[in-house]
GROMACS .gro file of C-alpha atoms in nm:
model
  400
    1MET     CA    1  12.327   3.509  13.415
    2HIS     CA    2  12.141   3.378  13.721
    3ILE     CA    3  11.808   3.207  13.760
    4GLU     CA    4  11.553   3.419  13.941
    5LEU     CA    5  11.419   3.255  14.257
    6LYS     CA    6  11.075   3.412  14.222
    7LYS     CA    7  10.875   3.313  13.914
    8SER     CA    8  10.838   3.616  13.690
    9TYR     CA    9  10.751   3.668  13.327
   10SER     CA   10  10.815   3.895  13.033
   11LEU     CA   11  10.540   3.985  12.787
   12TYR     CA   12  10.555   4.006  12.409
   13VAL     CA   13  10.260   4.166  12.227
   14HIS     CA   14  10.244   4.107  11.851
   15ILE     CA   15  10.092   4.367  11.619
   16PRO     CA   16  10.128   4.188  11.284
   17PHE     CA   17  10.020   4.469  11.050
   18CYS     CA   18  10.255   4.645  10.802
   19ARG     CA   19  10.190   4.890  10.520
   20SER     CA   20  10.384   4.655  10.294
   21LYS     CA   21  10.632   4.371  10.330
   22CYS     CA   22  11.000   4.445  10.267
   23ASP     CA   23  11.168   4.201  10.028
   24TYR     CA   24  11.403   4.056  10.293
   25CYS     CA   25  11.137   4.000  10.560
   26ASP     CA   26  11.031   3.645  10.651
   27PHE     CA   27  10.851   3.735  10.975
   28PHE     CA   28  10.477   3.690  10.996
   29SER     CA   29  10.307   4.015  10.900
   30ILE     CA   30   9.986   4.123  10.729
   31PRO     CA   31   9.987   4.405  10.470
   32ASN     CA   32   9.736   4.664  10.582
   33HIS     CA   33   9.635   4.975  10.390
   34GLY     CA   34   9.325   5.067  10.587
   35LEU     CA   35   9.209   5.064  10.946
   36ILE     CA   36   9.324   4.793  11.184
   37PRO     CA   37   9.013   4.627  11.333
   38ASP     CA   38   8.932   4.728  11.690
   39SER     CA   39   8.836   4.365  11.744
   40TYR     CA   40   9.205   4.276  11.729
   41ILE     CA   41   9.278   4.502  12.028
   42ASP     CA   42   8.986   4.345  12.216
   43ALA     CA   43   9.122   3.997  12.137
   44LEU     CA   44   9.467   4.091  12.269
   45LYS     CA   45   9.315   4.214  12.594
   46ASN     CA   46   9.109   3.896  12.635
   47GLU     CA   47   9.405   3.669  12.567
   48LEU     CA   48   9.625   3.859  12.813
   49THR     CA   49   9.354   3.839  13.081
   50TRP     CA   50   9.340   3.462  13.037
   51GLN     CA   51   9.718   3.415  13.032
   52CYS     CA   52   9.755   3.616  13.352
   53SER     CA   53   9.485   3.402  13.513
   54VAL     CA   54   9.649   3.075  13.408
   55TYR     CA   55   9.997   3.172  13.531
   56GLY     CA   56   9.895   3.390  13.825
   57ILE     CA   57  10.061   3.703  13.683
   58ASP     CA   58  10.006   4.042  13.844
   59SER     CA   59  10.282   4.227  13.661
   60PHE     CA   60  10.557   4.163  13.407
   61ARG     CA   61  10.934   4.196  13.433
   62THR     CA   62  10.958   4.345  13.084
   63VAL     CA   63  10.707   4.427  12.810
   64TYR     CA   64  10.780   4.442  12.437
   65ILE     CA   65  10.527   4.549  12.173
   66GLY     CA   66  10.654   4.440  11.833
   67GLY     CA   67  10.542   4.352  11.486
   68GLY     CA   68  10.476   4.416  11.215
   69THR     CA   69  10.438   4.784  11.283
   70PRO     CA   70  10.272   4.864  11.618
   71SER     CA   71  10.273   5.235  11.531
   72LEU     CA   72  10.021   5.160  11.253
   73LEU     CA   73   9.760   5.153  11.528
   74SER     CA   74   9.552   5.467  11.541
   75ALA     CA   75   9.615   5.704  11.832
   76MET     CA   76   9.288   5.589  11.992
   77GLN     CA   77   9.374   5.219  11.950
   78LEU     CA   78   9.722   5.278  12.085
   79LYS     CA   79   9.587   5.452  12.394
   80ASN     CA   80   9.329   5.177  12.443
   81LEU     CA   81   9.590   4.900  12.428
   82LEU     CA   82   9.865   5.074  12.627
   83SER     CA   83   9.625   5.187  12.899
   84PHE     CA   84   9.520   4.825  12.944
   85LEU     CA   85   9.880   4.698  12.944
   86ASN     CA   86   9.979   4.970  13.188
   87LYS     CA   87   9.786   4.784  13.459
   88LYS     CA   88  10.047   4.508  13.428
   89MET     CA   89  10.348   4.739  13.420
   90ASN     CA   90  10.370   4.809  13.794
   91GLY     CA   91  10.736   4.754  13.878
   92CYS     CA   92  10.815   4.668  13.516
   93GLN     CA   93  11.186   4.714  13.448
   94GLU     CA   94  11.152   4.797  13.079
   95CYS     CA   95  10.859   4.865  12.844
   96THR     CA   96  10.954   4.877  12.476
   97MET     CA   97  10.753   4.961  12.167
   98GLU     CA   98  10.860   4.927  11.806
   99MET     CA   99  10.777   5.205  11.561
  100ASN     CA  100  10.855   5.255  11.195
  101PRO     CA  101  10.960   5.602  11.074
  102GLU     CA  102  10.670   5.665  10.836
  103THR     CA  103  10.411   5.609  11.112
  104ILE     CA  104  10.571   5.816  11.389
  105THR     CA  105  10.381   6.121  11.511
  106GLU     CA  106  10.419   6.346  11.814
  107GLU     CA  107  10.077   6.233  11.936
  108LYS     CA  108  10.168   5.864  11.931
  109LEU     CA  109  10.501   5.925  12.103
  110MET     CA  110  10.331   6.119  12.382
  111ILE     CA  111  10.066   5.849  12.424
  112ALA     CA  112  10.341   5.587  12.450
  113ARG     CA  113  10.530   5.796  12.705
  114ASP     CA  114  10.223   5.872  12.916
  115CYS     CA  115  10.119   5.504  12.920
  116GLY     CA  116  10.449   5.376  13.054
  117ILE     CA  117  10.659   5.300  12.746
  118ASN     CA  118  11.019   5.390  12.834
  119ARG     CA  119  11.210   5.241  12.542
  120LEU     CA  120  11.152   5.309  12.173
  121SER     CA  121  11.285   5.079  11.899
  122VAL     CA  122  11.283   5.220  11.545
  123GLY     CA  123  11.366   5.025  11.230
  124ILE     CA  124  11.586   5.261  11.030
  125GLN     CA  125  11.770   4.993  10.827
  126SER     CA  126  11.942   5.247  10.600
  127MET     CA  127  11.977   5.618  10.530
  128ASN     CA  128  12.066   5.542  10.169
  129GLU     CA  129  11.783   5.589   9.920
  130SER     CA  130  11.920   5.342   9.665
  131ALA     CA  131  11.949   5.067   9.926
  132LEU     CA  132  11.596   5.128  10.053
  133ARG     CA  133  11.451   5.114   9.702
  134ALA     CA  134  11.650   4.799   9.623
  135VAL     CA  135  11.459   4.602   9.890
  136HIS     CA  136  11.126   4.787   9.849
  137ARG     CA  137  11.152   4.937  10.195
  138HIS     CA  138  10.828   5.123  10.259
  139CYS     CA  139  10.973   5.457  10.371
  140SER     CA  140  11.218   5.706  10.229
  141VAL     CA  141  11.520   5.876  10.381
  142TYR     CA  142  11.308   6.189  10.402
  143ASP     CA  143  11.048   6.000  10.611
  144THR     CA  144  11.323   5.871  10.837
  145GLU     CA  145  11.482   6.212  10.890
  146ARG     CA  146  11.141   6.360  10.970
  147ALA     CA  147  11.071   6.085  11.224
  148LEU     CA  148  11.411   6.119  11.391
  149GLN     CA  149  11.360   6.493  11.427
  150ILE     CA  150  11.024   6.431  11.596
  151ILE     CA  151  11.187   6.178  11.829
  152LYS     CA  152  11.464   6.422  11.912
  153LYS     CA  153  11.204   6.686  11.997
  154VAL     CA  154  10.953   6.477  12.192
  155TRP     CA  155  11.102   6.149  12.318
  156LYS     CA  156  11.279   6.144  12.657
  157GLY     CA  157  11.308   5.767  12.707
  158ARG     CA  158  11.570   5.526  12.577
  159LEU     CA  159  11.615   5.489  12.203
  160ASN     CA  160  11.714   5.185  11.996
  161LEU     CA  161  11.777   5.217  11.622
  162ASP     CA  162  11.806   4.919  11.383
  163VAL     CA  163  12.051   4.915  11.090
  164ILE     CA  164  12.118   4.651  10.822
  165ALA     CA  165  12.460   4.595  10.665
  166GLY     CA  166  12.490   4.447  10.319
  167LEU     CA  167  12.177   4.578  10.149
  168PRO     CA  168  12.191   4.569   9.767
  169ALA     CA  169  12.287   4.889   9.582
  170GLN     CA  170  12.497   5.008   9.875
  171SER     CA  171  12.877   5.030   9.873
  172SER     CA  172  13.078   5.003  10.195
  173LYS     CA  173  13.134   5.379  10.184
  174ASP     CA  174  12.760   5.434  10.143
  175PHE     CA  175  12.694   5.205  10.436
  176LEU     CA  176  12.936   5.383  10.669
  177ASN     CA  177  12.793   5.722  10.573
  178SER     CA  178  12.443   5.588  10.638
  179LEU     CA  179  12.543   5.446  10.977
  180GLN     CA  180  12.702   5.774  11.080
  181ARG     CA  181  12.384   5.964  10.994
  182VAL     CA  182  12.199   5.727  11.227
  183LEU     CA  183  12.458   5.768  11.504
  184ASP     CA  184  12.433   6.147  11.479
  185TYR     CA  185  12.104   6.107  11.668
  186THR     CA  186  12.296   5.952  11.960
  187PRO     CA  187  12.084   5.641  12.020
  188ASP     CA  188  12.138   5.451  12.344
  189HIS     CA  189  12.136   5.121  12.159
  190VAL     CA  190  12.201   5.005  11.803
  191SER     CA  191  12.098   4.669  11.656
  192LEU     CA  192  12.335   4.606  11.365
  193TYR     CA  193  12.228   4.315  11.147
  194THR     CA  194  12.384   4.157  10.841
  195LEU     CA  195  12.132   4.113  10.562
  196THR     CA  196  12.020   3.750  10.558
  197VAL     CA  197  11.857   3.614  10.245
  198GLU     CA  198  11.591   3.373  10.366
  199ASP     CA  199  11.468   3.093  10.143
  200GLY     CA  200  11.125   3.173  10.008
  201SER     CA  201  11.156   3.548  10.059
  202LEU     CA  202  11.094   3.787   9.771
  203LEU     CA  203  11.457   3.897   9.800
  204ALA     CA  204  11.580   3.541   9.743
  205GLU     CA  205  11.364   3.519   9.432
  206ARG     CA  206  11.494   3.850   9.299
  207ILE     CA  207  11.857   3.747   9.357
  208ASP     CA  208  11.790   3.422   9.171
  209ASN     CA  209  11.656   3.638   8.888
  210GLY     CA  210  11.966   3.856   8.866
  211LEU     CA  211  11.960   4.116   9.148
  212ILE     CA  212  12.324   4.179   9.240
  213TRP     CA  213  12.406   4.096   9.603
  214ASN     CA  214  12.730   3.979   9.763
  215SER     CA  215  12.731   3.797  10.098
  216ASP     CA  216  13.104   3.860  10.152
  217LEU     CA  217  13.048   4.233  10.104
  218ALA     CA  218  12.762   4.217  10.354
  219ASP     CA  219  12.994   4.060  10.613
  220GLU     CA  220  13.262   4.317  10.536
  221GLN     CA  221  13.016   4.603  10.591
  222TRP     CA  222  12.902   4.455  10.923
  223ILE     CA  223  13.261   4.437  11.047
  224LEU     CA  224  13.319   4.798  10.940
  225GLY     CA  225  13.001   4.897  11.123
  226LYS     CA  226  13.112   4.715  11.437
  227LYS     CA  227  13.442   4.906  11.435
  228GLN     CA  228  13.263   5.237  11.383
  229LEU     CA  229  13.026   5.170  11.672
  230GLU     CA  230  13.306   5.067  11.907
  231SER     CA  231  13.511   5.373  11.815
  232LEU     CA  232  13.221   5.584  11.943
  233GLY     CA  233  13.195   5.400  12.273
  234TYR     CA  234  12.925   5.146  12.195
  235VAL     CA  235  12.984   4.805  12.353
  236GLN     CA  236  12.889   4.482  12.181
  237TYR     CA  237  12.697   4.262  12.426
  238GLU     CA  238  12.533   4.021  12.180
  239VAL     CA  239  12.603   3.907  11.825
  240SER     CA  240  12.403   4.188  11.664
  241ASN     CA  241  12.352   4.434  11.950
  242PHE     CA  242  12.557   4.729  12.074
  243CYS     CA  243  12.481   4.981  12.345
  244ARG     CA  244  12.615   5.251  12.567
  245GLN     CA  245  12.712   5.128  12.911
  246GLY     CA  246  12.412   4.993  13.100
  247MET     CA  247  12.166   5.036  12.810
  248GLU     CA  248  12.120   4.668  12.715
  249SER     CA  249  11.775   4.550  12.608
  250LEU     CA  250  11.644   4.375  12.921
  251HIS     CA  251  11.360   4.216  12.726
  252ASN     CA  252  11.590   4.055  12.472
  253MET     CA  253  11.821   3.947  12.753
  254ALA     CA  254  11.524   3.755  12.894
  255TYR     CA  255  11.516   3.548  12.574
  256TRP     CA  256  11.890   3.489  12.576
  257LYS     CA  257  11.880   3.387  12.943
  258GLN     CA  258  11.586   3.150  12.890
  259LEU     CA  259  11.351   3.336  13.122
  260ASP     CA  260  10.979   3.269  13.085
  261TYR     CA  261  10.779   3.493  12.853
  262ILE     CA  262  10.415   3.517  12.753
  263GLY     CA  263  10.339   3.590  12.388
  264ILE     CA  264  10.001   3.726  12.284
  265GLY     CA  265   9.860   3.816  11.944
  266SER     CA  266   9.821   3.647  11.610
  267GLY     CA  267  10.147   3.465  11.527
  268ALA     CA  268  10.301   3.534  11.869
  269THR     CA  269  10.512   3.276  12.052
  270GLY     CA  270  10.549   3.225  12.427
  271THR     CA  271  10.767   2.988  12.630
  272VAL     CA  272  10.751   2.862  12.987
  273TYR     CA  273  11.052   2.646  13.082
  274SER     CA  274  11.069   2.354  13.325
  275PHE     CA  275  11.442   2.262  13.357
  276SER     CA  276  11.331   1.931  13.503
  277ALA     CA  277  11.398   1.576  13.385
  278GLY     CA  278  11.048   1.475  13.489
  279GLU     CA  279  10.857   1.760  13.326
  280CYS     CA  280  10.849   1.940  12.993
  281GLY     CA  281  10.854   2.309  12.922
  282LEU     CA  282  10.584   2.453  12.698
  283ARG     CA  283  10.619   2.665  12.385
  284TRP     CA  284  10.313   2.783  12.196
  285THR     CA  285  10.261   2.974  11.873
  286ASN     CA  286   9.929   3.142  11.804
  287THR     CA  287   9.750   3.102  11.473
  288THR     CA  288   9.856   3.333  11.192
  289SER     CA  289   9.497   3.350  11.071
  290LEU     CA  290   9.374   3.688  11.188
  291GLU     CA  291   9.012   3.580  11.156
  292GLU     CA  292   9.068   3.265  11.365
  293TYR     CA  293   9.260   3.458  11.631
  294ILE     CA  294   8.995   3.727  11.669
  295SER     CA  295   8.714   3.470  11.669
  296CYS     CA  296   8.893   3.257  11.928
  297TRP     CA  297   8.938   3.545  12.171
  298ALA     CA  298   8.626   3.750  12.093
  299GLU     CA  299   8.440   3.620  12.396
  300THR     CA  300   8.725   3.470  12.593
  301GLY     CA  301   8.780   3.628  12.930
  302CYS     CA  302   8.829   3.538  13.292
  303ASN     CA  303   8.474   3.406  13.325
  304SER     CA  304   8.543   3.109  13.099
  305SER     CA  305   8.694   2.795  13.243
  306VAL     CA  306   9.055   2.710  13.168
  307HIS     CA  307   8.945   2.366  13.043
  308ASP     CA  308   8.706   2.509  12.786
  309LEU     CA  309   8.961   2.766  12.677
  310GLU     CA  310   9.234   2.513  12.621
  311LYS     CA  311   9.007   2.313  12.392
  312LYS     CA  312   8.925   2.609  12.171
  313MET     CA  313   9.256   2.791  12.171
  314CYS     CA  314   9.393   2.862  11.826
  315ARG     CA  315   9.756   2.774  11.875
  316THR     CA  316  10.012   2.498  11.822
  317GLU     CA  317  10.211   2.367  12.116
  318GLU     CA  318  10.557   2.215  12.155
  319ARG     CA  319  10.677   2.029  12.463
  320LEU     CA  320  11.039   2.104  12.551
  321ASP     CA  321  11.224   1.819  12.719
  322LEU     CA  322  11.538   1.884  12.922
  323ALA     CA  323  11.772   1.795  12.633
  324THR     CA  324  11.600   2.050  12.409
  325GLU     CA  325  11.615   2.315  12.680
  326GLU     CA  326  11.987   2.242  12.718
  327GLN     CA  327  12.049   2.287  12.345
  328GLU     CA  328  11.869   2.621  12.357
  329PHE     CA  329  12.072   2.719  12.664
  330PHE     CA  330  12.382   2.718  12.442
  331MET     CA  331  12.215   2.851  12.127
  332MET     CA  332  12.085   3.155  12.314
  333GLY     CA  333  12.347   3.206  12.585
  334LEU     CA  334  12.649   3.188  12.357
  335ARG     CA  335  12.503   3.468  12.145
  336THR     CA  336  12.599   3.703  12.427
  337VAL     CA  337  12.942   3.837  12.512
  338SER     CA  338  12.891   3.732  12.875
  339GLY     CA  339  12.833   3.373  12.765
  340VAL     CA  340  12.688   3.093  12.978
  341SER     CA  341  12.703   3.050  13.354
  342THR     CA  342  12.857   2.747  13.527
  343GLU     CA  343  12.620   2.790  13.821
  344ASP     CA  344  12.308   2.817  13.605
  345TYR     CA  345  12.408   2.509  13.403
  346LYS     CA  346  12.463   2.310  13.722
  347ILE     CA  347  12.123   2.406  13.865
  348ARG     CA  348  11.924   2.360  13.547
  349PHE     CA  349  12.084   2.048  13.400
  350ARG     CA  350  12.220   1.853  13.697
  351SER     CA  351  11.995   1.558  13.607
  352LEU     CA  352  12.084   1.548  13.236
  353SER     CA  353  12.325   1.272  13.139
  354PRO     CA  354  12.608   1.232  13.066
  355TRP     CA  355  12.732   1.568  13.200
  356TYR     CA  356  12.505   1.607  13.506
  357GLY     CA  357  12.553   1.982  13.531
  358ASP     CA  358  12.927   1.990  13.460
  359LEU     CA  359  12.963   2.279  13.215
  360PHE     CA  360  13.341   2.246  13.184
  361ALA     CA  361  13.303   1.887  13.064
  362ARG     CA  362  13.011   1.973  12.836
  363LEU     CA  363  13.214   2.237  12.652
  364ALA     CA  364  13.504   2.002  12.575
  365PRO     CA  365  13.441   1.991  12.195
  366ILE     CA  366  13.476   2.370  12.164
  367ARG     CA  367  13.685   2.465  12.467
  368ASP     CA  368  13.969   2.587  12.245
  369LYS     CA  369  13.732   2.853  12.112
  370MET     CA  370  13.614   2.966  12.455
  371LYS     CA  371  13.732   3.216  12.713
  372ALA     CA  372  13.645   3.198  13.082
  373HIS     CA  373  13.592   3.483  13.323
  374VAL     CA  374  13.513   3.480  13.693
  375CYS     CA  375  13.234   3.703  13.825
  376LEU     CA  376  13.246   3.886  14.156
  377ASN     CA  377  13.034   3.616  14.318
  378GLY     CA  378  13.277   3.346  14.204
  379ASP     CA  379  13.058   3.210  13.924
  380VAL     CA  380  13.255   3.118  13.610
  381HIS     CA  381  13.116   3.220  13.270
  382TYR     CA  382  13.229   3.074  12.939
  383ALA     CA  383  13.194   3.280  12.622
  384VAL     CA  384  13.304   3.237  12.262
  385SER     CA  385  13.635   3.416  12.206
  386ALA     CA  386  13.636   3.729  11.990
  387PRO     CA  387  13.782   3.579  11.669
  388ASP     CA  388  13.532   3.291  11.672
  389PHE     CA  389  13.234   3.506  11.770
  390LEU     CA  390  13.194   3.600  11.404
  391PHE     CA  391  13.150   3.232  11.323
  392LEU     CA  392  12.916   3.141  11.605
  393ASN     CA  393  12.700   2.904  11.400
  394SER     CA  394  13.004   2.692  11.313
  395VAL     CA  395  13.109   2.680  11.677
  396LEU     CA  396  12.761   2.568  11.783
  397LEU     CA  397  12.759   2.293  11.520
  398ASN     CA  398  13.058   2.136  11.693
  399LEU     CA  399  12.879   2.142  12.029
  400LEU     CA  400  12.518   2.045  11.957
   0.00000   0.00000   0.00000
């Protein structure tokens, strides 16, 4: 985990539209049963043009198009957006697009491929019909099987599939059978999540009203899934992520390594770090009002002054001081199996008292739960040991 000497950025593009909202979801999304407005694509292009002008960006390290459901875009809209983004993909290490099974077509996959997308991320969640119905998931097992067959036929890039352990109406046996059906398609990468019941979600309300769900069973299923993945050669490299050797998500690694990223789109977040005691990093979150976002960026391009744009931008901003950036260094870095770097900590936080870049001293409250390993270049990394990795939040509470 080393700081890059040359300033470079990742790009996140938010497509907030979904056919319907699953009960467990607390991400910003907009139910959409008709056509997505072309004006939203135009607004994305205008915002990206401005962001690139402000930060002097010619190309991005990684690109990730997420949502929502990006594959809800029509084929024409998808080609319009991806052709525009492709101009910023020169030398891009990884270009990922999320798709949901019920919206996957051969045409959209070929457009994605031809426009530079080289990694596909598909939210499967479960291959068990009862579990899908229990959380009002908006596609059936039949839809998923159909989509996976199309992917197998057409897609030649890398493939990530998402799975959730602990869904209601799903026994541990059901879960393992479902996971195996997913693994039969030999994905390069699997994101295995434990169902989290977020306050205010429809799922939380339904559980309060009697829906049967067991958090201990959810944890048990996740552990069983982890063992099944590892038995087939998948390597855990982050709390919820497993991959075949060398198939890690470079875009997500940028988040966990605190590398700068630009976020565009309604509800999108971006962060540019400072790692300086005299300056603050900047994190912004765009408005979740679709109308405000489109209106803000309808006529906003390179010809407008930065000063005028900053006054009219529809976003909230947060200044990140060095202490906050240090907290996030641990919150993000310790999610990974590789852990946090002694060299990076020394460079980034050498002016932060009372540790002044001394990672060994900083980790004193949790050192009994850590393991150290020396890299080929001599840098020492500290990571949470395997038994405690399952209880990462508790470990972090003792540090931060």
